[in-house]
Short mmCIF file of C-alpha atoms in Angstrom, two decimals:
data_model
loop_
_atom_site.label_atom_id
_atom_site.label_comp_id
_atom_site.label_asym_id
_atom_site.label_seq_id
_atom_site.Cartn_x
_atom_site.Cartn_y
_atom_site.Cartn_z
CA MET A 238 -10.53 -5.65 28.19
CA SER A 239 -13.03 -7.88 26.36
CA LEU A 240 -12.97 -8.44 22.62
CA MET A 241 -16.20 -6.50 22.12
CA GLY A 242 -14.91 -3.68 24.28
CA SER A 243 -11.86 -3.20 22.05
CA ILE A 244 -13.82 -2.95 18.78
CA ASP A 245 -13.75 0.54 17.26
CA LEU A 246 -16.55 1.18 14.76
CA PHE A 247 -14.75 3.96 12.86
CA HIS A 248 -11.62 1.84 12.28
CA ALA A 249 -13.77 -1.12 11.19
CA VAL A 250 -15.67 1.07 8.71
CA ALA A 251 -12.35 2.39 7.32
CA GLY A 252 -11.19 -1.21 6.88
CA LEU A 253 -14.48 -2.08 5.15
CA LEU A 254 -14.22 0.79 2.65
CA VAL A 255 -10.56 0.10 1.81
CA GLY A 256 -11.28 -3.64 1.58
CA VAL A 257 -14.02 -2.99 -0.98
CA LEU A 258 -11.67 -0.79 -3.03
CA VAL A 259 -8.95 -3.46 -2.94
CA GLY A 260 -11.44 -6.07 -4.13
CA VAL A 261 -12.80 -3.85 -6.92
CA THR A 262 -9.59 -2.27 -8.25
CA GLY A 263 -6.65 -4.21 -6.79
CA VAL A 264 -5.39 -0.87 -5.43
CA GLY A 265 -5.90 0.77 -2.06
CA GLY A 266 -4.32 -1.40 0.64
CA GLY A 267 -1.29 0.75 1.41
CA SER A 268 -2.17 3.63 -0.89
CA LEU A 269 -5.29 4.60 1.05
CA MET A 270 -5.09 2.98 4.48
CA THR A 271 -1.74 4.43 5.59
CA PRO A 272 -2.59 8.09 4.79
CA LEU A 273 -6.07 7.50 6.26
CA LEU A 274 -4.55 6.35 9.55
CA VAL A 275 -2.08 9.25 9.62
CA LEU A 276 -4.35 12.09 8.51
CA MET A 277 -7.76 11.09 9.89
CA PHE A 278 -6.98 8.98 12.95
CA GLY A 279 -3.73 10.68 14.04
CA VAL A 280 -1.65 7.48 14.07
CA SER A 281 2.12 8.00 13.87
CA ALA A 282 3.65 7.31 10.46
CA LYS A 283 5.78 4.37 11.66
CA THR A 284 2.84 2.66 13.41
CA ALA A 285 0.55 3.32 10.44
CA VAL A 286 3.04 1.74 8.01
CA GLY A 287 3.73 -1.30 10.19
CA THR A 288 0.08 -1.97 10.99
CA ASP A 289 -1.01 -1.40 7.38
CA LEU A 290 1.55 -3.91 6.05
CA LEU A 291 0.04 -6.76 8.08
CA PHE A 292 -3.44 -5.45 7.28
CA ALA A 293 -2.70 -5.51 3.54
CA ALA A 294 -1.07 -8.97 3.70
CA LEU A 295 -3.98 -10.60 5.56
CA THR A 296 -6.56 -8.84 3.37
CA LYS A 297 -4.85 -9.83 0.11
CA ILE A 298 -4.60 -13.49 1.18
CA VAL A 299 -8.31 -13.62 0.33
CA GLY A 300 -7.63 -12.16 -3.13
CA SER A 301 -4.74 -14.57 -3.70
CA ALA A 302 -6.94 -17.53 -2.78
CA VAL A 303 -9.50 -16.45 -5.39
CA HIS A 304 -6.83 -16.01 -8.10
CA GLY A 305 -5.18 -19.30 -7.15
CA LYS A 306 -8.47 -21.17 -7.48
CA ARG A 307 -9.01 -19.58 -10.90
CA ASP A 308 -5.41 -20.39 -11.95
CA THR A 309 -4.66 -16.75 -12.76
CA ILE A 310 -1.23 -16.57 -11.10
CA GLU A 311 1.95 -16.66 -13.18
CA TRP A 312 4.35 -18.21 -10.66
CA PRO A 313 7.58 -17.49 -12.62
CA ILE A 314 6.75 -13.76 -12.37
CA VAL A 315 6.13 -14.13 -8.63
CA ARG A 316 9.50 -15.86 -8.17
CA ARG A 317 11.36 -13.23 -10.23
CA MET A 318 9.82 -10.37 -8.28
CA ALA A 319 10.45 -12.10 -4.95
CA ALA A 320 14.12 -12.60 -5.88
CA GLY A 321 14.47 -8.82 -5.83
CA SER A 322 11.88 -7.77 -3.26
CA VAL A 323 12.68 -10.11 -0.37
CA PRO A 324 16.41 -9.18 -0.05
CA ALA A 325 15.57 -5.50 -0.62
CA ALA A 326 12.88 -5.59 2.07
CA LEU A 327 15.20 -7.28 4.59
CA VAL A 328 17.97 -4.71 3.98
CA THR A 329 15.49 -1.83 4.27
CA LEU A 330 14.13 -3.23 7.55
CA LEU A 331 17.64 -3.54 8.94
CA VAL A 332 18.33 0.10 8.04
CA LEU A 333 15.03 1.21 9.58
CA GLY A 334 15.84 -0.73 12.74
CA TRP A 335 19.25 0.91 12.91
CA ILE A 336 17.93 4.48 12.53
CA GLY A 337 14.73 3.84 14.46
CA ASP A 338 15.85 5.86 17.47
CA VAL A 339 16.18 9.01 15.39
CA GLY A 340 12.47 9.60 16.08
CA LYS A 341 11.13 12.69 14.33
CA SER A 342 13.72 12.50 11.56
CA THR A 343 12.63 8.95 10.72
CA GLU A 344 8.98 10.02 10.84
CA HIS A 345 9.74 12.89 8.43
CA ILE A 346 11.50 10.55 5.96
CA ILE A 347 8.58 8.10 6.03
CA LEU A 348 6.02 10.84 5.45
CA LEU A 349 7.94 12.28 2.49
CA SER A 350 8.47 8.81 0.98
CA LEU A 351 4.81 7.97 1.41
CA ALA A 352 3.68 11.25 -0.14
CA SER A 353 6.01 10.80 -3.14
CA LEU A 354 4.87 7.22 -3.78
CA LEU A 355 1.22 8.22 -3.49
CA ALA A 356 1.77 10.87 -6.17
CA VAL A 357 3.38 8.27 -8.46
CA THR A 358 0.60 5.79 -7.70
CA SER A 359 -2.04 8.40 -8.57
CA VAL A 360 -0.47 8.83 -12.02
CA ALA A 361 -0.13 5.04 -12.38
CA VAL A 362 -3.84 4.51 -11.67
CA ILE A 363 -4.77 6.94 -14.43
CA GLY A 364 -2.23 5.40 -16.83
CA ARG A 365 -3.32 1.78 -16.29
CA LYS A 366 -6.39 2.10 -18.52
CA TRP A 367 -4.28 3.50 -21.36
CA LEU A 368 -1.75 0.68 -20.87
CA PHE A 369 -4.53 -1.91 -21.03
CA ARG A 370 -5.29 -0.69 -24.56
CA HIS A 371 -1.74 -0.08 -25.86
CA ARG A 372 0.47 -2.51 -23.95
CA SER A 373 0.93 -4.86 -26.93
CA ASP A 374 2.74 -2.05 -28.77
CA LEU A 375 4.94 -1.06 -25.80
CA GLY A 376 6.57 -4.42 -25.18
CA ALA A 377 7.23 -5.61 -28.70
CA THR A 378 11.01 -5.15 -28.52
CA HIS A 379 11.63 -6.58 -25.03
CA SER A 380 14.21 -9.37 -24.98
CA ALA A 381 13.96 -12.30 -22.56
CA GLY A 382 16.87 -10.91 -20.56
CA THR A 383 15.32 -7.45 -20.31
CA THR A 384 12.07 -8.95 -19.08
CA LEU A 385 13.81 -11.20 -16.54
CA TYR A 386 16.08 -8.54 -15.05
CA GLY A 387 13.41 -5.86 -15.32
CA THR A 388 11.04 -7.98 -13.23
CA THR A 389 13.69 -8.59 -10.57
CA ILE A 390 14.63 -4.89 -10.42
CA LEU A 391 10.94 -4.01 -10.18
CA GLY A 392 10.66 -6.43 -7.25
CA ALA A 393 13.64 -4.81 -5.51
CA LEU A 394 12.18 -1.31 -5.90
CA ILE A 395 8.81 -2.49 -4.60
CA GLY A 396 10.54 -4.23 -1.68
CA VAL A 397 12.17 -0.96 -0.60
CA ALA A 398 9.02 1.10 -1.18
CA VAL A 399 6.69 -1.29 0.65
CA SER A 400 9.03 -1.68 3.65
CA LEU A 401 9.46 2.08 3.94
CA SER A 402 5.94 3.32 3.28
CA SER A 403 3.63 0.28 2.67
CA VAL A 404 2.87 1.68 -0.83
CA GLY A 405 4.02 0.29 -4.17
CA ALA A 406 2.87 -3.30 -4.53
CA GLY A 407 -0.50 -2.43 -6.08
CA ALA A 408 -0.87 0.10 -8.87
CA ILE A 409 2.85 0.63 -9.47
CA GLY A 410 3.61 -3.10 -9.68
CA VAL A 411 0.74 -3.87 -12.04
CA THR A 412 1.52 -0.85 -14.24
CA VAL A 413 5.14 -1.90 -14.85
CA LEU A 414 4.22 -5.57 -15.32
CA LEU A 415 1.77 -4.55 -18.05
CA VAL A 416 4.73 -3.11 -19.99
CA LEU A 417 7.11 -6.01 -19.26
CA TYR A 418 4.57 -8.72 -20.16
CA PRO A 419 2.36 -7.18 -22.89
CA ARG A 420 1.04 -10.52 -24.19
CA LEU A 421 0.03 -11.92 -20.82
CA PRO A 422 -3.68 -11.73 -19.92
CA VAL A 423 -4.43 -8.88 -17.53
CA ALA A 424 -6.04 -11.25 -15.02
CA ARG A 425 -2.77 -13.20 -14.71
CA ILE A 426 -0.76 -9.99 -14.21
CA VAL A 427 -3.11 -8.80 -11.46
CA GLY A 428 -3.16 -12.25 -9.85
CA SER A 429 0.64 -12.51 -9.93
CA ASP A 430 1.04 -9.05 -8.41
CA ILE A 431 -1.39 -9.85 -5.57
CA ALA A 432 0.28 -13.20 -4.89
CA HIS A 433 3.70 -11.51 -4.70
CA ALA A 434 2.34 -8.77 -2.40
CA VAL A 435 1.24 -11.24 0.29
CA PRO A 436 4.62 -12.71 1.36
CA LEU A 437 6.36 -9.36 0.85
CA ALA A 438 3.87 -7.54 3.09
CA LEU A 439 4.09 -10.36 5.66
CA ILE A 440 7.90 -10.12 5.76
CA ALA A 441 7.91 -6.32 5.96
CA GLY A 442 5.01 -6.29 8.43
CA THR A 443 6.73 -8.84 10.68
CA GLY A 444 9.87 -6.71 10.64
CA HIS A 445 7.90 -3.65 11.73
CA TRP A 446 6.12 -5.75 14.39
CA LEU A 447 9.49 -6.82 15.83
CA MET A 448 10.46 -3.13 15.93
CA GLY A 449 7.26 -2.36 17.85
CA ASP A 450 5.58 -0.48 15.00
CA VAL A 451 2.34 -2.54 14.87
CA ASN A 452 -0.79 -1.75 16.88
CA GLY A 453 -2.52 -5.10 17.40
CA VAL A 454 -5.90 -3.71 18.46
CA LEU A 455 -5.94 -1.31 15.51
CA LEU A 456 -5.02 -4.17 13.15
CA MET A 457 -7.89 -6.31 14.48
CA ASN A 458 -10.41 -3.50 14.02
CA LEU A 459 -9.28 -2.86 10.43
CA LEU A 460 -9.51 -6.56 9.55
CA ILE A 461 -13.02 -6.85 10.99
CA GLY A 462 -14.13 -4.50 8.22
CA SER A 463 -11.67 -5.35 5.43
CA ILE A 464 -12.21 -9.13 5.19
CA PRO A 465 -15.92 -8.91 4.30
CA GLY A 466 -15.13 -5.74 2.31
CA VAL A 467 -12.61 -7.42 0.00
CA ILE A 468 -15.02 -10.31 -0.58
CA VAL A 469 -17.83 -7.92 -1.51
CA GLY A 470 -15.44 -5.89 -3.67
CA SER A 471 -14.34 -9.01 -5.54
CA TYR A 472 -17.95 -9.77 -6.43
CA LEU A 473 -18.55 -6.15 -7.49
CA SER A 474 -15.38 -5.89 -9.59
CA SER A 475 -17.04 -6.94 -12.84
CA HIS A 476 -19.83 -4.35 -12.40
CA ALA A 477 -17.81 -1.36 -11.17
CA PRO A 478 -18.11 1.80 -13.31
CA ASP A 479 -14.42 1.98 -14.25
CA LYS A 480 -14.65 5.37 -15.95
CA VAL A 481 -15.84 6.86 -12.65
CA LEU A 482 -13.93 4.72 -10.15
CA GLN A 483 -10.39 5.09 -11.56
CA PRO A 484 -10.33 8.93 -11.72
CA LEU A 485 -11.96 9.07 -8.27
CA LEU A 486 -9.32 6.77 -6.80
CA ALA A 487 -6.52 8.74 -8.48
CA ALA A 488 -7.95 11.99 -7.10
CA VAL A 489 -8.11 10.57 -3.57
CA LEU A 490 -4.49 9.42 -3.83
CA ALA A 491 -3.38 12.82 -5.15
CA VAL A 492 -5.14 14.68 -2.31
CA SER A 493 -3.67 12.28 0.26
CA SER A 494 -0.21 12.83 -1.23
CA TRP A 495 -0.58 16.61 -1.01
CA GLN A 496 -1.83 16.47 2.58
CA LEU A 497 1.08 14.24 3.63
CA PHE A 498 3.55 16.61 1.94
CA VAL A 499 2.00 19.48 3.91
CA LYS A 500 2.13 17.48 7.15
CA ALA A 501 5.77 16.50 6.56
CA ARG A 502 6.85 20.09 5.85
CA THR A 503 4.91 21.70 8.70
CA PRO A 504 7.16 22.11 11.74
CA GLU A 505 5.67 21.09 15.03
CA THR A 506 4.72 24.03 17.20
CA PRO A 507 6.46 23.73 20.53
CA LYS A 508 4.15 23.73 23.48
CA VAL A 509 4.60 26.85 25.58
CA GLU A 510 3.50 26.76 29.17
CA ALA A 511 1.23 29.64 30.06
CA PRO A 512 2.83 31.87 32.71
CA ALA A 513 1.26 31.55 36.10
CA GLN A 514 -1.00 34.44 36.91
CA VAL A 515 0.10 36.58 39.81
CA GLN A 516 -2.58 36.71 42.46
CA PRO A 517 -3.41 40.24 43.59
CA HIS A 518 -2.59 41.00 47.21
#
């Protein structure tokens, strides 16, 4: 099959829209793409998670390059988070590989985990704006040790969440970092979170690829749309109507969470073969 013959317009458009949202808000890679693949395109949960991890990693490389050029990455934060997230991701991948043959049970766990994290992310998106205004008051009593260990524990939790459901490195990571580092400029927190998300998503995505949970053609179609989308979104970020965009994004995440909960709790209807009709003599 030729390259042009394998291009799917609907997948490319989905990648474009999510790429724009990632560029504008820093949220949306796993939070929107994975439920979109499961609910709209009928992709299995395991394949959606694995493909989305590599999609998010390759898309956010563009964002990391922009932040790196602007020197808005706090590398000590990245190292502290990675110290927790990388081991946690590797252990989670080993567990997933071990229980991978369970089939529908594994799919059910992934759907429930994804739905739960989307609900948390929806609340985090709404709460970020409030944290932007009040974060200097929230972190006044943090000791150096609390900040150090808190960052590493945050990384470990994100490592598990991302490996299991592809959600967690965006809104949740930034929200907690705002509390842990109240005096750090927001741009450096966002840049550090994006920089940490790239190697974590690559590690987790590679693990899922080795387990056969990545659809290469689907990944290519998503990237065709997301790469220009994240570039456009980055340019639009300073002009986005935040008071409209943030509640809209939170609402989309909440609806996706509810739909995934419904899908996870709905038992599959067994297919019943229609009885053969008796021909009249």
